[in-house]
Coordinates of C-alpha atoms and ligand atoms in Angstrom, one line a residue:
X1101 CA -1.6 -13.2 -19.2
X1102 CA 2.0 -14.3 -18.0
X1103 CA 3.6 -12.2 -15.3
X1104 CA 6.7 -12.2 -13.4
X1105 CA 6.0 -11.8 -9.5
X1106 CA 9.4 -9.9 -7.5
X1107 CA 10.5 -8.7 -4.4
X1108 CA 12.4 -5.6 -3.6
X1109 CA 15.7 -6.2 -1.6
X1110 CA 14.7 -6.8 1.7
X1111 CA 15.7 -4.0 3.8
X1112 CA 13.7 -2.2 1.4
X1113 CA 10.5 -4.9 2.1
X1114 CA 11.4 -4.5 5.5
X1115 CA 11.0 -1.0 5.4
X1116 CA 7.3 -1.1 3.6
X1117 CA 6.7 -3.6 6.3
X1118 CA 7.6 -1.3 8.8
X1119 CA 5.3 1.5 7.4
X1120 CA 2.5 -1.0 7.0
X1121 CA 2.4 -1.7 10.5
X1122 CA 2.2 2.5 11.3
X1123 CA 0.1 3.6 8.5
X1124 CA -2.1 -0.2 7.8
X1125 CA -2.7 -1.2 10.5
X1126 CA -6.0 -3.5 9.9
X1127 CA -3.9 -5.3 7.4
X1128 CA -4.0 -8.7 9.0
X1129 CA -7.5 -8.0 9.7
X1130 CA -7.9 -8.0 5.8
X1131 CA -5.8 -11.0 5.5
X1132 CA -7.6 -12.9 7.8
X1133 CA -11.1 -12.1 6.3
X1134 CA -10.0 -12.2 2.7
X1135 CA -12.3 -15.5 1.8
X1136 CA -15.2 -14.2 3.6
X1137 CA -15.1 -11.1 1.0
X1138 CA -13.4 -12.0 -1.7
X1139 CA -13.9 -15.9 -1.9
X1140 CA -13.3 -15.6 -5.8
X1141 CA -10.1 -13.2 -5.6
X1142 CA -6.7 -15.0 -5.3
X1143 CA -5.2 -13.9 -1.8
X1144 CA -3.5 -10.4 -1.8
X1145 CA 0.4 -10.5 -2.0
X1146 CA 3.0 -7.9 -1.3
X1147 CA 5.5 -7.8 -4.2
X1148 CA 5.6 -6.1 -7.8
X1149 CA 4.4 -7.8 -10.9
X1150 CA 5.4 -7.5 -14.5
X1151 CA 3.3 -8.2 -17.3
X1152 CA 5.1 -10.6 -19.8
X1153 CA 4.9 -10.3 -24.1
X1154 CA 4.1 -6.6 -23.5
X1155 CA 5.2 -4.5 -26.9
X1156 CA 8.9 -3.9 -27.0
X1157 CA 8.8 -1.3 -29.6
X1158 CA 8.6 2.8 -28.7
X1159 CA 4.8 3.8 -29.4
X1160 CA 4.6 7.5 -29.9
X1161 CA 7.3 10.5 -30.3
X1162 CA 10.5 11.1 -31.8
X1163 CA 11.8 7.0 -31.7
X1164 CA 8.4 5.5 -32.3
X1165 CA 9.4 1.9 -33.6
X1166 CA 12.9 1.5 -32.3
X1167 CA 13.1 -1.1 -29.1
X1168 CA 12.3 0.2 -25.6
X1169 CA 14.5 0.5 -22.8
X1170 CA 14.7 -1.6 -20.6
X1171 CA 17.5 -0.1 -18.2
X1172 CA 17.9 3.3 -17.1
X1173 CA 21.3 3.4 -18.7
X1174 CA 19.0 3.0 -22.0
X1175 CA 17.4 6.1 -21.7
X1176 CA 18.4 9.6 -22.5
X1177 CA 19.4 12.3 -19.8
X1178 CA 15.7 13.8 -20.2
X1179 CA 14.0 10.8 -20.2
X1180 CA 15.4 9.4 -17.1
X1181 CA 14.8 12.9 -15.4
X1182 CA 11.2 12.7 -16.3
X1183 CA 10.8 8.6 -15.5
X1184 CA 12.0 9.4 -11.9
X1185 CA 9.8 12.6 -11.2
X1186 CA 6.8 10.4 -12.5
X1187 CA 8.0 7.5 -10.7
X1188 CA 8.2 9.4 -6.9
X1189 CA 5.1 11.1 -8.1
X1190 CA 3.2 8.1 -8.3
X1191 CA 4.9 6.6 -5.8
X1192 CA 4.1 9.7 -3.3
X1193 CA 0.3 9.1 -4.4
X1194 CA 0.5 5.5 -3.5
X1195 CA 1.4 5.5 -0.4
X1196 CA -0.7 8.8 0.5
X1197 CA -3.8 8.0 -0.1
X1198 CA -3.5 5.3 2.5
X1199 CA -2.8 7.7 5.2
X1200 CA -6.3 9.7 3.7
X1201 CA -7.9 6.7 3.9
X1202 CA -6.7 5.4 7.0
X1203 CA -8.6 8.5 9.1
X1204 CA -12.0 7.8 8.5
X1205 CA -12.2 3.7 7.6
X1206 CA -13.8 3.0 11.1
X1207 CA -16.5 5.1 10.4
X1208 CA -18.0 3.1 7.4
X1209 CA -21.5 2.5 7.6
X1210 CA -21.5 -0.6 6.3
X1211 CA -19.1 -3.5 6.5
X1212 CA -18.8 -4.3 2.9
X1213 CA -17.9 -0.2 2.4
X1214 CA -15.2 -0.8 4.6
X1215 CA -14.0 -4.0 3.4
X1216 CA -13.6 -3.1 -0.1
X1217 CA -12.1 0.2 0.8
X1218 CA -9.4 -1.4 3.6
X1219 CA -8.7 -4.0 0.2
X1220 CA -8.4 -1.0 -2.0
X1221 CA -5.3 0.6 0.6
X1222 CA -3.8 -2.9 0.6
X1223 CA -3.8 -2.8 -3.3
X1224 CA -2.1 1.0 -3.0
X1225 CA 0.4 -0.2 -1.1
X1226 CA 1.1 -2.8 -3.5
X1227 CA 1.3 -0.1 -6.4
X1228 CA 3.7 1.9 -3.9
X1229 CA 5.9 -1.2 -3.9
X1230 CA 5.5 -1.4 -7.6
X1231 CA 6.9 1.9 -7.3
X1232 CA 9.7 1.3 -5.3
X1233 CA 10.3 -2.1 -7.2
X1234 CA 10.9 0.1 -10.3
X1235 CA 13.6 3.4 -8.5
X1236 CA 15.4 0.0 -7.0
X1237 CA 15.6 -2.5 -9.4
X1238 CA 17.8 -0.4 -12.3
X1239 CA 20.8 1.6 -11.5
X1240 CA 19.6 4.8 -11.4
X1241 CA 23.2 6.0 -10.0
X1242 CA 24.4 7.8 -12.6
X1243 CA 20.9 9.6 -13.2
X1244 CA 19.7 10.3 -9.5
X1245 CA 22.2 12.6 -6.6
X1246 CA 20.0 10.1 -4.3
X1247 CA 21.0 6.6 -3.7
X1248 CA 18.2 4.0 -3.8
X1249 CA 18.2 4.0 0.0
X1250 CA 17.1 7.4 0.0
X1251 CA 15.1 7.4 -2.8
X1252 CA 12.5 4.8 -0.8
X1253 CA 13.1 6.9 2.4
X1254 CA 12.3 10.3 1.1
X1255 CA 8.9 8.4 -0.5
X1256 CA 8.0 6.8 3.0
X1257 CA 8.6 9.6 4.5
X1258 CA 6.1 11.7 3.2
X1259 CA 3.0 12.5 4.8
X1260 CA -0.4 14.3 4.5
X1261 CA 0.6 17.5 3.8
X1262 CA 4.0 16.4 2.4
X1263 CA 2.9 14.5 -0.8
X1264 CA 3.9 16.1 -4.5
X1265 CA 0.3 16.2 -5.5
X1266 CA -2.7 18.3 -3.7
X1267 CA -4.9 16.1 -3.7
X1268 CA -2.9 13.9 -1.4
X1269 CA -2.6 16.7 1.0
X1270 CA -6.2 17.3 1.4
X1271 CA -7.6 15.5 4.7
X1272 CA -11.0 13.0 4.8
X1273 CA -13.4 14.0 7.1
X1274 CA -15.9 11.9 6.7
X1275 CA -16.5 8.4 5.1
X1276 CA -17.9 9.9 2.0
X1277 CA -14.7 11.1 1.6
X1278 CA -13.2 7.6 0.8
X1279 CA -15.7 6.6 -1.4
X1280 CA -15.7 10.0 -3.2
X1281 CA -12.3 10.0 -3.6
X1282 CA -11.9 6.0 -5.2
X1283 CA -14.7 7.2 -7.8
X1284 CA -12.8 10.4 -8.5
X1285 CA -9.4 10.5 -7.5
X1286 CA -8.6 6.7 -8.4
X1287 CA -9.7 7.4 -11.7
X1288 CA -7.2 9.3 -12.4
X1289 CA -5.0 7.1 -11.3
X1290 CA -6.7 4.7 -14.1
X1291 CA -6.1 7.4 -16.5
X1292 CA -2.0 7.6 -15.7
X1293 CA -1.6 4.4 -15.7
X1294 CA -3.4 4.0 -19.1
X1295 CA -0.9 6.2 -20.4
X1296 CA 1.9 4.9 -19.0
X1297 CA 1.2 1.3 -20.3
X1298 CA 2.4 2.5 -23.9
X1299 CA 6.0 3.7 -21.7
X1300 CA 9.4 3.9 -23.7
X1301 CA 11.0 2.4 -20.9
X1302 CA 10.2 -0.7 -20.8
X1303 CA 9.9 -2.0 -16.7
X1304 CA 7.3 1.2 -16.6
X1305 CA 5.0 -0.2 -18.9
X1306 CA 5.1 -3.8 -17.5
X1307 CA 4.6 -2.6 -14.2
X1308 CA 1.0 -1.4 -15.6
X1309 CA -1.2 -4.1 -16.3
X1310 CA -2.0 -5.7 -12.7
X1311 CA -2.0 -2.5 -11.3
X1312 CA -5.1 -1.6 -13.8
X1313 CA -6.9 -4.5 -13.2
X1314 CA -6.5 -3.4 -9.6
X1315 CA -7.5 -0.3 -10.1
X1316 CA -10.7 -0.9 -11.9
X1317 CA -11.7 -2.6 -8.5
X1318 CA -10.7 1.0 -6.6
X1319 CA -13.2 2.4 -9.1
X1320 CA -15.8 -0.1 -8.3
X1321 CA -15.3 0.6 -4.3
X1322 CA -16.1 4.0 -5.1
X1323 CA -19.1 3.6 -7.7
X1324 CA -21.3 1.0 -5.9
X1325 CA -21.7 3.2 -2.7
X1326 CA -22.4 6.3 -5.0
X1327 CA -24.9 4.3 -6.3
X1328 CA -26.3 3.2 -3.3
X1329 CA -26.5 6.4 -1.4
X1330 CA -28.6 8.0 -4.2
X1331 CA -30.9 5.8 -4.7
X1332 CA -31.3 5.7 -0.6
X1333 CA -31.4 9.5 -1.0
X1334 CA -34.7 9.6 -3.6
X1335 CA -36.4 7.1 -1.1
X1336 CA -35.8 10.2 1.7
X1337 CA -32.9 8.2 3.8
X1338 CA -30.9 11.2 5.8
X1339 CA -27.7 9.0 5.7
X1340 CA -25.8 11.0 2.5
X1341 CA -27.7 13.2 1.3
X1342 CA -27.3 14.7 -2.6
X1343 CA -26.4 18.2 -1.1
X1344 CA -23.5 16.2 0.8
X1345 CA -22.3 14.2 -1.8
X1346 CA -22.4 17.0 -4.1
X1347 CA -20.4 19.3 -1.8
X1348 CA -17.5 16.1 -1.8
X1349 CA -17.3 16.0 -5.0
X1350 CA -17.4 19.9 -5.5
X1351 CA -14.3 19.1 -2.9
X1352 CA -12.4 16.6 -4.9
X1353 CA -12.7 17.0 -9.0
X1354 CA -11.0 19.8 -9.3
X1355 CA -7.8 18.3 -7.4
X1356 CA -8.5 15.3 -10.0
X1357 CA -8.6 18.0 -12.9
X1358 CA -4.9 19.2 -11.5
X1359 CA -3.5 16.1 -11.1
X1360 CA -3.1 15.8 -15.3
X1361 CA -0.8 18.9 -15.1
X1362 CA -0.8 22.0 -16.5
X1363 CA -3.2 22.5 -19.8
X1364 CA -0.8 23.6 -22.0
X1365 CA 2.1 21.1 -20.8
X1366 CA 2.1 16.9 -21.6
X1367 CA 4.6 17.6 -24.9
X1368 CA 7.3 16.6 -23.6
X1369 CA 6.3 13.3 -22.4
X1370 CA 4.9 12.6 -25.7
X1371 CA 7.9 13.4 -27.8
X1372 CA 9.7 11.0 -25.5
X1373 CA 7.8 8.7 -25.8
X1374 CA 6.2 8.1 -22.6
X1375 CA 2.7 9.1 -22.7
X1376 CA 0.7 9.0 -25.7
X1377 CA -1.4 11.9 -24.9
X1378 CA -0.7 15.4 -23.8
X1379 CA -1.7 17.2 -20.6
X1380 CA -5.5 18.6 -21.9
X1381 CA -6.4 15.7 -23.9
X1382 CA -6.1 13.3 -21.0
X1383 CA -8.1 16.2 -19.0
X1384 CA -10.6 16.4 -21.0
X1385 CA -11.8 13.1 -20.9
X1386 CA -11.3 12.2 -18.0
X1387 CA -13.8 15.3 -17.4
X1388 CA -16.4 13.4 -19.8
X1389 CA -16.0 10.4 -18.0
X1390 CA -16.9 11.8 -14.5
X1391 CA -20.0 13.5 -16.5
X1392 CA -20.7 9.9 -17.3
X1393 CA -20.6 8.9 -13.7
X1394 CA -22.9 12.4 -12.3
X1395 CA -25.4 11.5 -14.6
X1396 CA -25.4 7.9 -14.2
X1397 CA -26.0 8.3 -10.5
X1398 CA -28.8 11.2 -11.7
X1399 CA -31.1 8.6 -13.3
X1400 CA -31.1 6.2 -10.6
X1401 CA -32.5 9.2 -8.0
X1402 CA -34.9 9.6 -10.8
X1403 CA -36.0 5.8 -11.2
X1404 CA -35.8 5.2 -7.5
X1405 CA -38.0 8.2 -6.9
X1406 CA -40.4 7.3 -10.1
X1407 CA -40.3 3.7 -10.7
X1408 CA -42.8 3.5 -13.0
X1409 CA -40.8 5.5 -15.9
X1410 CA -38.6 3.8 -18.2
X1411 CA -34.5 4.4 -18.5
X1412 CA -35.0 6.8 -21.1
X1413 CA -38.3 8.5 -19.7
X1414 CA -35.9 8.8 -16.4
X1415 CA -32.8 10.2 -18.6
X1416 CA -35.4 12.7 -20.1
X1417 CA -36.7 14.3 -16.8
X1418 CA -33.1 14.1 -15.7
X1419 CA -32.1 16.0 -18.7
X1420 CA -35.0 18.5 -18.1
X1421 CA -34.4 19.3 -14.7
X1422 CA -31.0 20.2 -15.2
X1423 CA -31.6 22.0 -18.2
X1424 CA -34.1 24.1 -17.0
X1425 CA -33.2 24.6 -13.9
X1426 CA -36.8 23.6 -13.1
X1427 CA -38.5 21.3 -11.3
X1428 CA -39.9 18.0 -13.2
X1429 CA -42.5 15.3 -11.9
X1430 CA -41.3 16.7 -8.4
X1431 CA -37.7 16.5 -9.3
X1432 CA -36.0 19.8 -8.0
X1433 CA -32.9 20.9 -9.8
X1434 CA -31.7 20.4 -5.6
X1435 CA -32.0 16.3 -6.4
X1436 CA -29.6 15.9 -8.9
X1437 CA -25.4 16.3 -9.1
X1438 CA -23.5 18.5 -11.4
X1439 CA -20.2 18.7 -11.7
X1440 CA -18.9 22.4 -11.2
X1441 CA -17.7 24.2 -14.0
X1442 CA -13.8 23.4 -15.1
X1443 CA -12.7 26.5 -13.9
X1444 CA -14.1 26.3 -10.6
X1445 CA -12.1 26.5 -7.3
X1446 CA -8.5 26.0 -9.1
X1447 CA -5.0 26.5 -7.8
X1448 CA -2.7 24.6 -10.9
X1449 CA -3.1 25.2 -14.4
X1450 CA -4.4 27.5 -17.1
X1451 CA -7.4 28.9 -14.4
X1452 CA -5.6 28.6 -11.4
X1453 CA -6.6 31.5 -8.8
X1454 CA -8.8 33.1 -11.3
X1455 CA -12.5 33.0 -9.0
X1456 CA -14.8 31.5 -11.3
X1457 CA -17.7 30.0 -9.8
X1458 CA -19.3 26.5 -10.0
X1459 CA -21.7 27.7 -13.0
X1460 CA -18.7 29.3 -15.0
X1461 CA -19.5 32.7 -13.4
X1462 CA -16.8 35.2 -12.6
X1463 CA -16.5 36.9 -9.6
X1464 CA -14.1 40.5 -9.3
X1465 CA -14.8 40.2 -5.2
X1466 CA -12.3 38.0 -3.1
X1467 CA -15.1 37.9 -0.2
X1468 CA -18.1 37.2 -2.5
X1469 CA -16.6 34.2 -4.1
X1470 CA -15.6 33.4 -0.4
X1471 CA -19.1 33.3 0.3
X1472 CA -19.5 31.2 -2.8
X1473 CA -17.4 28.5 -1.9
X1474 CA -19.1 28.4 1.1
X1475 CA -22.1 27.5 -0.2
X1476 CA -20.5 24.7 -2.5
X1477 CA -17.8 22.9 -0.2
X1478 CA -18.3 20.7 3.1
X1479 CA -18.3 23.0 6.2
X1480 CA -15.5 20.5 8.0
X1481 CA -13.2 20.9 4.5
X1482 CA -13.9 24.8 5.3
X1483 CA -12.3 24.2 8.8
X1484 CA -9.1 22.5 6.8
X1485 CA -5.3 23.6 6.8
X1486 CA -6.2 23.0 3.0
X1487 CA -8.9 25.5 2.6
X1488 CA -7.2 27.9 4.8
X1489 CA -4.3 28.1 2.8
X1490 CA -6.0 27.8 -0.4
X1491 CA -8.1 31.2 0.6
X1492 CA -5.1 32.7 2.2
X1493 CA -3.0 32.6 -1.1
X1494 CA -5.9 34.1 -3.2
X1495 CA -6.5 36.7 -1.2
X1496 CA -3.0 37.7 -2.0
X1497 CA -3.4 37.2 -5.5
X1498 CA -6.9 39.1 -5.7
X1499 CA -4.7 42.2 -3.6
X1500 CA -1.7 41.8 -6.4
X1501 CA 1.0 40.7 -4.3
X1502 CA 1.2 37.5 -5.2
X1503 CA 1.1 36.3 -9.1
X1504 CA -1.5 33.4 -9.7
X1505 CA 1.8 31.4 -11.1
X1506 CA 3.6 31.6 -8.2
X1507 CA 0.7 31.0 -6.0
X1508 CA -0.1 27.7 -7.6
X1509 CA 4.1 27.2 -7.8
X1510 CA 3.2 27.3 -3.8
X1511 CA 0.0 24.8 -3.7
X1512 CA 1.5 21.5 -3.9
X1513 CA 4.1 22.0 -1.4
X1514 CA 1.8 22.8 1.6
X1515 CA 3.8 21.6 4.2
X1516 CA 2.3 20.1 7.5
X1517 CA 2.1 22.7 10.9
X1518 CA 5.7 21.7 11.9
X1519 CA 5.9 18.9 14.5
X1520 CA 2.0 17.4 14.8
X1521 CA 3.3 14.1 13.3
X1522 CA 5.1 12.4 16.0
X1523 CA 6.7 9.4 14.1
X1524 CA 7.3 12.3 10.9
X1525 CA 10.9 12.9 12.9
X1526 CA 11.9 10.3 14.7
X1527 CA 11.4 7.0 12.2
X1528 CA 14.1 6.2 9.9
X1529 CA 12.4 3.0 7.5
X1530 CA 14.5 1.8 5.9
X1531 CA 17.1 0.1 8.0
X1532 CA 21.3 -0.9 7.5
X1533 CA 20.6 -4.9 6.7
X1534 CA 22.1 -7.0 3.9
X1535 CA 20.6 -6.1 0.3
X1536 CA 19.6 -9.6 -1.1
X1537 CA 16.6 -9.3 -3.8
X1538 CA 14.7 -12.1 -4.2
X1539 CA 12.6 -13.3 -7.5
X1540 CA 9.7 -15.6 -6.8
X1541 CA 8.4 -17.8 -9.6
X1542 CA 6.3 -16.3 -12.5
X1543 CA 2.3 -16.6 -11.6
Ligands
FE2_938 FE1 -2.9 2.9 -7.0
FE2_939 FE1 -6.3 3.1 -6.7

């Protein structure tokens, strides 16, 4: 595979630079221990890539077969209205889940944990920069009231509790939140990016392929310590525990469900040609594939815990103990994962605020499900801004004042508690210097 490797003019570099420094800072900790971790990876670079000989016809919708664009002042007025929301969207999730990450990375138990996750944030702020590469390379002028300049600092501006997306509002408490979050969350981010490969604008579904590749690793950084932890778990180690894990992920999907958008929306996007698939679809298997993953990490507390069975033998208590709600060869129903129901603990889309519990049950009693989520959530993300305001807002709808749509209208935006950020004010990134772009030779 050929790509092109570019810059983004350099006040704009500068100004990622700047943010690095604030919000990663280990970065030349990473950079200076790269071949000790990852002697076979090629050194981590800060620029944007573009995949080369990528299809230049439309894929799907209305102009399926007729050539891509490959300027903004190609695309329609919808089009371009749509490409920028996505574009700041992903952006905003980008740089985001570096400040989650960056709370709990010290407290990795182990050093490879930490390594591969401190790699992952250096990859996300590469896919930020892709971004940015993308809002400041075209002239977007005639599309955008913003000028590039304030495009990038609106993005860097935003912080945990500022992002477009919930799930980049949500705090880590712990280090199982990190590695939850790259087996969940980033896959997601796999998923959009999937989908945005096939883009009708042509710069969009170059900037894809690397960050794929990268992302699979973000995937892996999530996986292997899953892995770990339960079969550690079946040999009685107290370090994460299956009622602990569970509760994280009972804490993330959900946000990962949302992040596809609302179940009946995603036609748009299709007609236009820049996703193939619409909102549910894309859900829905995304939903299959975290199934995958729950009971993937079920059989290996079964065959840690009873060696002497074979993969399918394991697979068949698994199935049994779930099923039955029972316990099997001294499996308790307690040992394994589920994921909660679809409906469960949502604030966007078709279920949002309805309070359906993790088994699909429905509860009529705003203080009984709170009870419920009690029992299914981590006690510190009960102490959040997150949950607080979460609970608040349903309260309100459960009394009638508020309407579930205009609650979840309200989720995303949950601003910070004014003034706790002290560089939120005061730091402007991106600075007056001369714009000079530079291209570096194709890799
Ligand atoms: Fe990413
Ligand atoms: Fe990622």
């Amino acid at each position: 595979m050929r790509s092109r490797e570019s810059l983004i003019p350099k006040p704009y570099h500068a100004a990622v630079e700047r943010w690095r420094e604030t919000f990663l800072p280990d970065f030349q900790f990473l950079m200076d221990n790269w071949d000790k971790h990852f002697p076979k990876e090629p050194h981590f670079k800060l620029c944007a890539y573009r995949e080369l000989g990528m299809c230049n016809e439309v894929e799907c919708g209305e102009d399926q077969g007729k050539p891509k664009a490959t300027k903004p002042s190609e695309l329609s007025d919808e089009q371009a209205q749509h490409l920028l929301g996505a574009i700041k969207a992903q952006a905003s999730t980008e740089f985001g889940s570096i400040q989650q990450h960056r709370l709990t990375l010290a407290r990795a138990q182990s050093e490879q944990d930490q390594m591969w996750v401190l790699r992952m944030m250096a990859e996300e702020l590469r896919h930020g920069y892709q971004m940015l590469h993308l809002l400041t390379e075209g002239d977007w002028s005639d599309r955008s009231q913003q000028s590039s300049a304030d495009m990038v600092e609106e993005i860097l501006s935003m912080q945990t509790g500022s992002h477009l997306l919930s799930a980049f509002n949500i705090d880590f408490d712990s280090f199982v939140d990190n590695i939850v979050f790259c087996g969940l969350i980033d896959r997601v981010g796999k998923y959009q990016l999937t989908l945005q490969k096939v883009s009708a604008y042509q710069p969009m579904a170059e900037s894809m392929p690397k960050m794929l590749r990268e992302e699979a690793f973000h995937l892996a950084a999530g996986v292997v310590p899953m892995r770990r932890w339960v079969t550690e778990a079946a040999r009685g180690e107290v370090y994460v525990t299956i009622d602990m894990l569970q509760k994280v992920i009972n804490k993330w999907i959900q946000r990962g469900l949302e992040m596809f958008g609302d179940e009946r929306g995603g036609g748009s996007n299709v007609r236009m040609g820049l996703k193939p698939m619409k909102n549910a679809e894309a859900q829905e298997q995304y939903r299959r594939e975290c199934d995958k993953l729950v009971q993937d990490l079920n059989t290996r507390f079964v065959r840690a815990r009873l060696p002497n069975l074979s993969p399918k033998e394991a697979a068949e208590v698994m199935t049994k103990v779930l099923d039955e709600d029972g316990t099997v060869q001294g499996i308790t129903p307690q040992d394994l994962l589920r994921l909660p129901h679809r409906d469960f603990f949502r604030r966007r889309g078709v279920p949002a605020f309805t309070m359906v519990g993790f088994r699909g049950e429905a509860y009529d009693d705003v203080e009984a499900y709170a009870l419920h989520l009690r029992r299914y959530l981590p006690e510190s993300y009960l102490a959040s801004k997150d949950f607080k305001d979460y609970f608040a807002t349903l309260r309100q709808v459960a009394s009638g004042a508020l309407d579930a749509v205009a609650a979840s209208r309200q989720m995303p935006a949950l601003r910070r508690v004014a003034g706790t950020c002290p560089c939120s004010k005061s730091v402007r990134w991106v600075r007056d210097e001369p714009m000079t772009a530079e291209v570096v030779a194709p890799a």
